[in-house]
Coordinates of C-alpha atoms in Angstrom, one line a residue:
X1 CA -12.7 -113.8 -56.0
X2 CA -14.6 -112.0 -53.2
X3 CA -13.8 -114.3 -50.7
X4 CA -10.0 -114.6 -51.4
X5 CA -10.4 -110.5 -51.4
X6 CA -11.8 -110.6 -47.9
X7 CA -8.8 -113.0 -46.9
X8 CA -6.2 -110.7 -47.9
X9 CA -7.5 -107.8 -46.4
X10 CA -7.6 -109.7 -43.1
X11 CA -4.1 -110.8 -43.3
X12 CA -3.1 -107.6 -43.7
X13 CA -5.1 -106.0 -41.0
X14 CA -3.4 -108.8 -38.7
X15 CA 0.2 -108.5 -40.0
X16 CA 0.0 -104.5 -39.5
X17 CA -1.5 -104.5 -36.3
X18 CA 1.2 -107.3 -34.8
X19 CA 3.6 -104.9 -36.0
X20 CA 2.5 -102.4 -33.9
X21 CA 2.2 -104.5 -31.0
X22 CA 6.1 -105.2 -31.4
X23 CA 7.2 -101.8 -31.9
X24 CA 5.2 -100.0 -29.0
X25 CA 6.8 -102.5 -26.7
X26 CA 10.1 -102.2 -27.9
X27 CA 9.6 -98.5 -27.7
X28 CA 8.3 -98.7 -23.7
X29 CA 10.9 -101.2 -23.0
X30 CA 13.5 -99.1 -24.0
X31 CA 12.3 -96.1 -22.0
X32 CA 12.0 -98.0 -19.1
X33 CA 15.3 -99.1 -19.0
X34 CA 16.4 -95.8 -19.9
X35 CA 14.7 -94.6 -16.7
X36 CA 15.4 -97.1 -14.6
X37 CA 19.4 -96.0 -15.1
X38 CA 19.0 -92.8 -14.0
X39 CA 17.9 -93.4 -10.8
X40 CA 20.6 -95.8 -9.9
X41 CA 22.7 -94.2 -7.0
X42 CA 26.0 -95.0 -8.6
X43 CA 25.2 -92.7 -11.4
X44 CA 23.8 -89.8 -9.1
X45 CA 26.4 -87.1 -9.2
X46 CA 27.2 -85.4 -6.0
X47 CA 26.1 -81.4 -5.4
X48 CA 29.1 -79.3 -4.7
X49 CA 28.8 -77.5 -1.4
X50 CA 30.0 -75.1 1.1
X51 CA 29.8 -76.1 4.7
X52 CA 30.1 -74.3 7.5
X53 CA 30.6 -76.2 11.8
X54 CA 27.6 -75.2 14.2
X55 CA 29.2 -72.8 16.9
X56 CA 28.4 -72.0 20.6
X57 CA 28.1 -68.1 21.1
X58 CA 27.0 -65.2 23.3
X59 CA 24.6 -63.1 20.9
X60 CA 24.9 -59.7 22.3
X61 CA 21.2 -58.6 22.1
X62 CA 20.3 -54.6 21.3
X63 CA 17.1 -52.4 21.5
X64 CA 16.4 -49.9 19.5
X65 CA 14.2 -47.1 20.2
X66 CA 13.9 -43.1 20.2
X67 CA 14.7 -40.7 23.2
X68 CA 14.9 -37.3 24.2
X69 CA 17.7 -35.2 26.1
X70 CA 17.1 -34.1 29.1
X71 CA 19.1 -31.7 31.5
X72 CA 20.3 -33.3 35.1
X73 CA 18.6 -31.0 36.9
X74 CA 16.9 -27.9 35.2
X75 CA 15.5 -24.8 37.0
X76 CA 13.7 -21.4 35.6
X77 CA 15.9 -18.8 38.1
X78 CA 13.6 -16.0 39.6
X79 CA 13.3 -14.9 42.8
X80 CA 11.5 -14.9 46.5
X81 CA 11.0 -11.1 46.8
X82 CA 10.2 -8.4 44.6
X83 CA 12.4 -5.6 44.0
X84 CA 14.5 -3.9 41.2
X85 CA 17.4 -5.7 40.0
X86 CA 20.6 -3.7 40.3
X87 CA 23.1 -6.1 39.3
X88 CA 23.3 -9.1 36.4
X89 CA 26.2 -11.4 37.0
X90 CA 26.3 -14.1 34.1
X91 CA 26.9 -14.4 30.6
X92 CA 24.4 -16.5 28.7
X93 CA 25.6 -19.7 28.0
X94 CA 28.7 -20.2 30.1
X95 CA 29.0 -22.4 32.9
X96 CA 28.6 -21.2 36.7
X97 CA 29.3 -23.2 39.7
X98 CA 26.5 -23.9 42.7
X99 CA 26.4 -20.8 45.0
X100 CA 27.0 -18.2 42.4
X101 CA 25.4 -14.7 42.4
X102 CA 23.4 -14.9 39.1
X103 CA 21.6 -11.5 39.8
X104 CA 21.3 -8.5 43.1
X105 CA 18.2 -6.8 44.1
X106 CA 18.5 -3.3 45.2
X107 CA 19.2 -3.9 49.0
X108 CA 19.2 -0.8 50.7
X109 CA 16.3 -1.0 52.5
X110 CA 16.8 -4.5 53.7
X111 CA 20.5 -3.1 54.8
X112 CA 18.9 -0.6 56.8
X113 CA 16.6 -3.0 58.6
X114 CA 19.3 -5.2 59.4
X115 CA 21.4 -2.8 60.8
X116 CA 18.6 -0.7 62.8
X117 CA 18.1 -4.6 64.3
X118 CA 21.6 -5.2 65.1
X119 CA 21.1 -2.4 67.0
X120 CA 18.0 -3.3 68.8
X121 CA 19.8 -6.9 69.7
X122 CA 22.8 -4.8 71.1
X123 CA 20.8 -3.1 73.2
X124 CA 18.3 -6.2 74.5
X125 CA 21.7 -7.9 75.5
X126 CA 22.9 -4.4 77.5
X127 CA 19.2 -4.9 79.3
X128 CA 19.5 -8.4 79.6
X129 CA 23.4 -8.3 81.6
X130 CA 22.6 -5.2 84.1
X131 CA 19.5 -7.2 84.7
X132 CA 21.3 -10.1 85.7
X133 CA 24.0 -8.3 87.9
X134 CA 20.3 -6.6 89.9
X135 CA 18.9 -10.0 90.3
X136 CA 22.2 -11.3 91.1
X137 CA 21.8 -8.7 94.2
X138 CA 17.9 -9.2 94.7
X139 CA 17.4 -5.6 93.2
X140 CA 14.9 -6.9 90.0
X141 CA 12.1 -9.5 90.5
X142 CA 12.6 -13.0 88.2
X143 CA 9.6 -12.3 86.3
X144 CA 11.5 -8.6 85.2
X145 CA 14.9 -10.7 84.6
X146 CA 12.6 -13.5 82.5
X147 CA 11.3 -10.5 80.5
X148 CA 14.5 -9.1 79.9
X149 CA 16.0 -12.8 78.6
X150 CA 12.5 -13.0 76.2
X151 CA 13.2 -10.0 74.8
X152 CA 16.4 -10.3 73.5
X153 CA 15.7 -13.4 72.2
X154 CA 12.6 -11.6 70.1
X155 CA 15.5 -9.5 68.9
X156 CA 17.6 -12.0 67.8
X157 CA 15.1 -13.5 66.1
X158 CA 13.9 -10.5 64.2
X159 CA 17.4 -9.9 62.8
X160 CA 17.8 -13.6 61.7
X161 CA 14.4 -13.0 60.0
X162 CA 15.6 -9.7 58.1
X163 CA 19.2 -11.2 57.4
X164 CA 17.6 -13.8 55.6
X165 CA 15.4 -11.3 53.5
X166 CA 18.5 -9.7 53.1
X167 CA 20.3 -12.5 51.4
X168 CA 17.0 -13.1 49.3
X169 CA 18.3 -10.2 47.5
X170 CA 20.7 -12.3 46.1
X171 CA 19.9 -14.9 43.5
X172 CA 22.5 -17.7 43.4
X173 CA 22.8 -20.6 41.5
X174 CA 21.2 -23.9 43.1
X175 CA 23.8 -26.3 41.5
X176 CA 26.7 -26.5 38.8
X177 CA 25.1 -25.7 35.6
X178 CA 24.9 -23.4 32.0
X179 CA 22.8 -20.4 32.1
X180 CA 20.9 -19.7 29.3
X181 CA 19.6 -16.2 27.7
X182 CA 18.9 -12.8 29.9
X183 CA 15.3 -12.2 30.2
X184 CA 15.4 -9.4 32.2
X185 CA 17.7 -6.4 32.1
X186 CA 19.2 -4.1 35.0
X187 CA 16.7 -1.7 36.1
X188 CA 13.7 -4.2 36.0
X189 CA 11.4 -4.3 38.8
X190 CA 10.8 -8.6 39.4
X191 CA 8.7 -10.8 41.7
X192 CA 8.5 -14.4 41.9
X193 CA 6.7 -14.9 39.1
X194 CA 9.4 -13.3 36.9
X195 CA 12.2 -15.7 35.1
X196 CA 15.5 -14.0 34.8
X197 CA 17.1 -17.2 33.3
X198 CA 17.4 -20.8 33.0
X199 CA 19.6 -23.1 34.5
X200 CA 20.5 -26.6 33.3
X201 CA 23.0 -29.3 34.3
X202 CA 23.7 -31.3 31.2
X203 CA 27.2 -33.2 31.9
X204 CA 26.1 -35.5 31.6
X205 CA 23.1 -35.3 30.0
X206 CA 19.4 -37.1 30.7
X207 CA 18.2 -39.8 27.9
X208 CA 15.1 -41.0 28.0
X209 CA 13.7 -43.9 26.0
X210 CA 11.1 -46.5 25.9
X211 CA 11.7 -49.9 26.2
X212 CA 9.7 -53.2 25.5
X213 CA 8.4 -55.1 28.6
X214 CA 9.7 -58.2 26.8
X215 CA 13.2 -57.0 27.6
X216 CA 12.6 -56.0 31.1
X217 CA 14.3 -59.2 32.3
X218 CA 17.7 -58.7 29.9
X219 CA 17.4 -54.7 31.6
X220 CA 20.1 -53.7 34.5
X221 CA 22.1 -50.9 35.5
X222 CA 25.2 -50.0 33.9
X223 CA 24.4 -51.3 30.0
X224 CA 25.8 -49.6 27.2
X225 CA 23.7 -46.9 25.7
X226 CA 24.4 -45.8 22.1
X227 CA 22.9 -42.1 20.9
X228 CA 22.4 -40.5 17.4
X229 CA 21.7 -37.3 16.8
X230 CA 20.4 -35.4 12.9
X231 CA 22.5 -32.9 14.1
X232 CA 25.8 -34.8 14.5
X233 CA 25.0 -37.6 12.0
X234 CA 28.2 -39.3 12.0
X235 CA 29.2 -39.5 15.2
X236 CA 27.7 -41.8 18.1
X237 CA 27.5 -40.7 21.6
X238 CA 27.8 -43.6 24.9
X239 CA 26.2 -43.4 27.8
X240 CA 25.5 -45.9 30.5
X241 CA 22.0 -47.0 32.4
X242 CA 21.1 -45.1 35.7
X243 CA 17.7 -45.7 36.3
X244 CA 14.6 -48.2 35.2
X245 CA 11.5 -47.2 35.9
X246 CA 9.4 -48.4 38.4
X247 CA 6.5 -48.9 36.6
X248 CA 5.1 -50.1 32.5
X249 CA 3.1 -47.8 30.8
X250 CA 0.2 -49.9 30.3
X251 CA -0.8 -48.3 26.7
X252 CA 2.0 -49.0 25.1
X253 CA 3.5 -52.6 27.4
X254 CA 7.2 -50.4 27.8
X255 CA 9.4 -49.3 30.3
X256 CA 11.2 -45.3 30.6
X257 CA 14.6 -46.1 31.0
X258 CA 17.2 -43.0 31.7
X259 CA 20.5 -43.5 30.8
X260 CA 24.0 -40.8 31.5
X261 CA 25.4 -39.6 28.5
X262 CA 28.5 -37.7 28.4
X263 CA 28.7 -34.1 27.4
X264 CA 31.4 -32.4 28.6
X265 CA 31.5 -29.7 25.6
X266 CA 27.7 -29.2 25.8
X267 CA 26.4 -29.8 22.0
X268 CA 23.7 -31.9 23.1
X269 CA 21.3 -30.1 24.2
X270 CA 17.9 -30.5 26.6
X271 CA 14.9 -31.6 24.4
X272 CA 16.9 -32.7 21.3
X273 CA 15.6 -36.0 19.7
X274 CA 17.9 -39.1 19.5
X275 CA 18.3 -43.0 17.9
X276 CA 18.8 -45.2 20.9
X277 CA 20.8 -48.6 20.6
X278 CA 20.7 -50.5 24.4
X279 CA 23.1 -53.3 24.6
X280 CA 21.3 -56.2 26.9
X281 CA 22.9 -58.8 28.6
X282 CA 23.8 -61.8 25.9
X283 CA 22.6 -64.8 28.1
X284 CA 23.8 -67.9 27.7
X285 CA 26.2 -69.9 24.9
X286 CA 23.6 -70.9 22.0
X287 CA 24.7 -72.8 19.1
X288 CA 25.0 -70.3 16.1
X289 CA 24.6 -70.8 12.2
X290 CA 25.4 -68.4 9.5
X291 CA 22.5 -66.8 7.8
X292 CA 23.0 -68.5 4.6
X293 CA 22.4 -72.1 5.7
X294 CA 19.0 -71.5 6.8
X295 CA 16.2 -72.2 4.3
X296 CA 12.6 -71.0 5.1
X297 CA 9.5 -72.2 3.4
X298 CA 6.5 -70.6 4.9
X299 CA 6.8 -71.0 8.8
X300 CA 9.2 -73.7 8.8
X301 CA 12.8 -73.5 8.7
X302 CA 15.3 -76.1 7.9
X303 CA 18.8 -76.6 7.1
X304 CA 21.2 -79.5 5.5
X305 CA 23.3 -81.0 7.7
X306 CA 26.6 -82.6 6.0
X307 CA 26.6 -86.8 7.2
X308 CA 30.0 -88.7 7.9
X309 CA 28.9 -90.6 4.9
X310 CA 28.6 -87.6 2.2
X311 CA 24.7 -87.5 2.2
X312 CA 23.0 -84.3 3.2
X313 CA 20.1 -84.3 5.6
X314 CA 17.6 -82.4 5.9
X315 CA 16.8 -81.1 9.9
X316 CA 14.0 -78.5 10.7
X317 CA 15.5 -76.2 13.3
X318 CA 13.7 -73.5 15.3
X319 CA 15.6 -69.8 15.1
X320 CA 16.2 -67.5 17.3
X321 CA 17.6 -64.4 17.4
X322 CA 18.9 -62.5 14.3
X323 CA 22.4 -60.3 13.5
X324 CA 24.1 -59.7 11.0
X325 CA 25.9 -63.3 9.2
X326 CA 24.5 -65.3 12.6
X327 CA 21.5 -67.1 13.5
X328 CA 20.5 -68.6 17.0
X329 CA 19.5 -71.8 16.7
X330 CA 17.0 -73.0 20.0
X331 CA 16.4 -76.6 18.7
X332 CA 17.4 -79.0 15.9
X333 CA 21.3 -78.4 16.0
X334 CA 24.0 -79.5 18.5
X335 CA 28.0 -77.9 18.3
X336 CA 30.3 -78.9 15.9
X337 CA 27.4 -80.3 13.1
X338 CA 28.7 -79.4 9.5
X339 CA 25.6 -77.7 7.5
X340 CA 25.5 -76.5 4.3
X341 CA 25.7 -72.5 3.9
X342 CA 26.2 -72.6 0.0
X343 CA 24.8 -75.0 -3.0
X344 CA 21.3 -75.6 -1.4
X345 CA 19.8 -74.8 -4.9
X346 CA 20.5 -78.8 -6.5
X347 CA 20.3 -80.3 -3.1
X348 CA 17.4 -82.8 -2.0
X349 CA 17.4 -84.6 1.2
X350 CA 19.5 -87.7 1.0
X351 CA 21.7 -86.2 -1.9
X352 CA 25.2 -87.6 -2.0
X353 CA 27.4 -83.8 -1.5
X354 CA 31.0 -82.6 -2.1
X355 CA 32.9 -79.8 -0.3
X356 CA 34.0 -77.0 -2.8
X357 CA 38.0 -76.8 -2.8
X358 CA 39.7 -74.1 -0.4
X359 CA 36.2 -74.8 1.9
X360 CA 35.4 -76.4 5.3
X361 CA 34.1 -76.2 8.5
X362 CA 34.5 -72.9 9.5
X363 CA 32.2 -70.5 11.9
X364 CA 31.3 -66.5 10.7
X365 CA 32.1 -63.1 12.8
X366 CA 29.8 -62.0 14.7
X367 CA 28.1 -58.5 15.6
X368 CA 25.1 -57.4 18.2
X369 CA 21.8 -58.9 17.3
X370 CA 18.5 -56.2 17.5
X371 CA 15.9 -57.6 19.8
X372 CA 12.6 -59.1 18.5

């Protein structure tokens, strides 16, 4: 009886674990095949996508930096004598044209001078003529006819001296400009040292701004200057490019560019702080891709390009410049390649791909790029 015990109990052992044998490979068997379906390429559905053609452009490229107004030409008006004024001919903050009396010394003394010299002049040139007409009959020596001739010319030269120190009682305007504040008043004894106002020529008005040394190269003449203000928020104020410095600041690697900006009704004023947007010269046509097509994972960039045969590809590009909807693209991309702006999130590279209804081909608008 034990030993038929010890049979049945191995028959059993063996039945059950032949059963188990032959369900764990039905079960693998199964899942294999299961797999194996659903990799098949005829089952693969395609991604639905968006695609947009590679385009050739001109990326207008801007730099942006901060500037400060300045005035034309700008002078402190005083004057070359000293003396009491006796006459103030402006009103502060009007315009004045170049040779206009701005303010009159008293004069009478300088007056006097003059005319006591007109005098003396007269009476050297008297002299001088019934010198002549003596010589003329050996009467006078040369050397007294040579005095005669120096001496009026002494004359003449003192009352050219004394008209000039006359007219220094005058104070005139250098050049077209606004005059700002009285800071004298009639009555006032001045010298040189003494400001009676200010005069600035701000149409148009000075900007000054930094630029990179990067851009120097892009930099010209004549470019497109766009100026903010806090004061006038809304409203943007063009100039062009006169000048570009002759030199780069060698602590900060930029350039002082001074650009013209109109201001014909004068709100700008010297001093004030303004947002500068320079247009540089686009360069070259560069093939163009909108913003959504690119995909970035750490430093490298990529995009799917759409295949005559429905598979997207996967091609690593290398950007360029940014602006708004566009990216440059300087290698990986030729004109006219379709690439995927929309439905990147299912895609893998060598996925079969559809293009959405209503969709195609079709290049983005385009506005000025910001340097960097």
């Amino acid at each position: 009886m034990r030993i038929i015990g010890q049979i049945i109990l191995i028959a059993g052992l063996a039945a059950a674990g032949a059963g188990a044998w032959y369900g764990w490979d039905h079960l693998a068997g199964g899942e294999a095949g299961q797999a194996s379906a659903t990799v098949t390429p005829a089952t693969v559905r395609p991604v639905t996508v968006e695609l947009a053609a590679v385009t050739p452009r001109q990326l207008a490229r801007v730099v942006e930096a901060v500037g400060t107004a300045r005035a034309m030409d700008a002078v402190t008006v005083s004057t070359k004598i000293s003396g009491r004024i006796s006459d103030l001919n402006f009103t502060p903050g009007t315009t004045v044209e170049a040779g206009r009396v701005l303010a009159s010394l008293d004069d009478a003394a300088a007056r006097a001078t003059v005319a006591q010299l007109e005098a003396a002049v007269h009476e050297a040139q008297t002299q001088l003529e019934r010198t002549r007409q003596l010589r003329q009959r050996n009467a006078v020596s040369a050397a007294e006819f040579d005095t005669r001739t120096t001496s009026l010319a002494a004359a003449r030269a003192q009352l050219a001296a004394a008209r000039a120190e006359l007219a220094d009682h005058k104070v005139v305007a250098p050049f077209t400009g606004r005059v700002g504040l009285r800071q004298v008043s009639i009555g006032a004894v001045i010298g040189p040292d003494t400001a009676i106002t200010t005069l600035d020529d701000i149409d148009p008005i000075k900007l000054s701004f930094a630029v990179p040394e990067t851009a120097l190269a892009q930099l010209s003449a004549g470019q497109t200057v766009a100026a903010r203000s806090a004061a006038y928020p809304d409203e943007a104020f063009t100039g062009r490019v006169q000048f570009i410095d002759t030199r780069i600041d060698v602590a900060t690697r930029a350039v002082t560019v001074e650009a013209a900006v109109d201001n014909p009704d004068g709100r700008l004023k010297p001093g004030m702080f303004m947002a500068v947007t320079l247009t540089l010269d686009p360069g070259p046509d560069m093939p163009t891709i909108p913003e959504t097509a690119m995909i970035r994972e750490g430093r490298l960039a990529y995009v799917y390009v759409a295949g005559a045969d429905g598979i997207a590809k996967r091609r690593i590009i290398e950007p360029g410049r940014r602006q708004d909807g566009l990216i440059e693209v300087l290698k990986g991309l030729e004109p006219g390649e379709p690439v995927v702006v929309a439905g990147h999130q299912r895609l893998r590279d060598g996925a079969p791909i559809t293009v959405a209804t209503g969709t195609g081909t079709t290049g983005t608008g385009a506005r000025p790029a910001t340097a960097g």
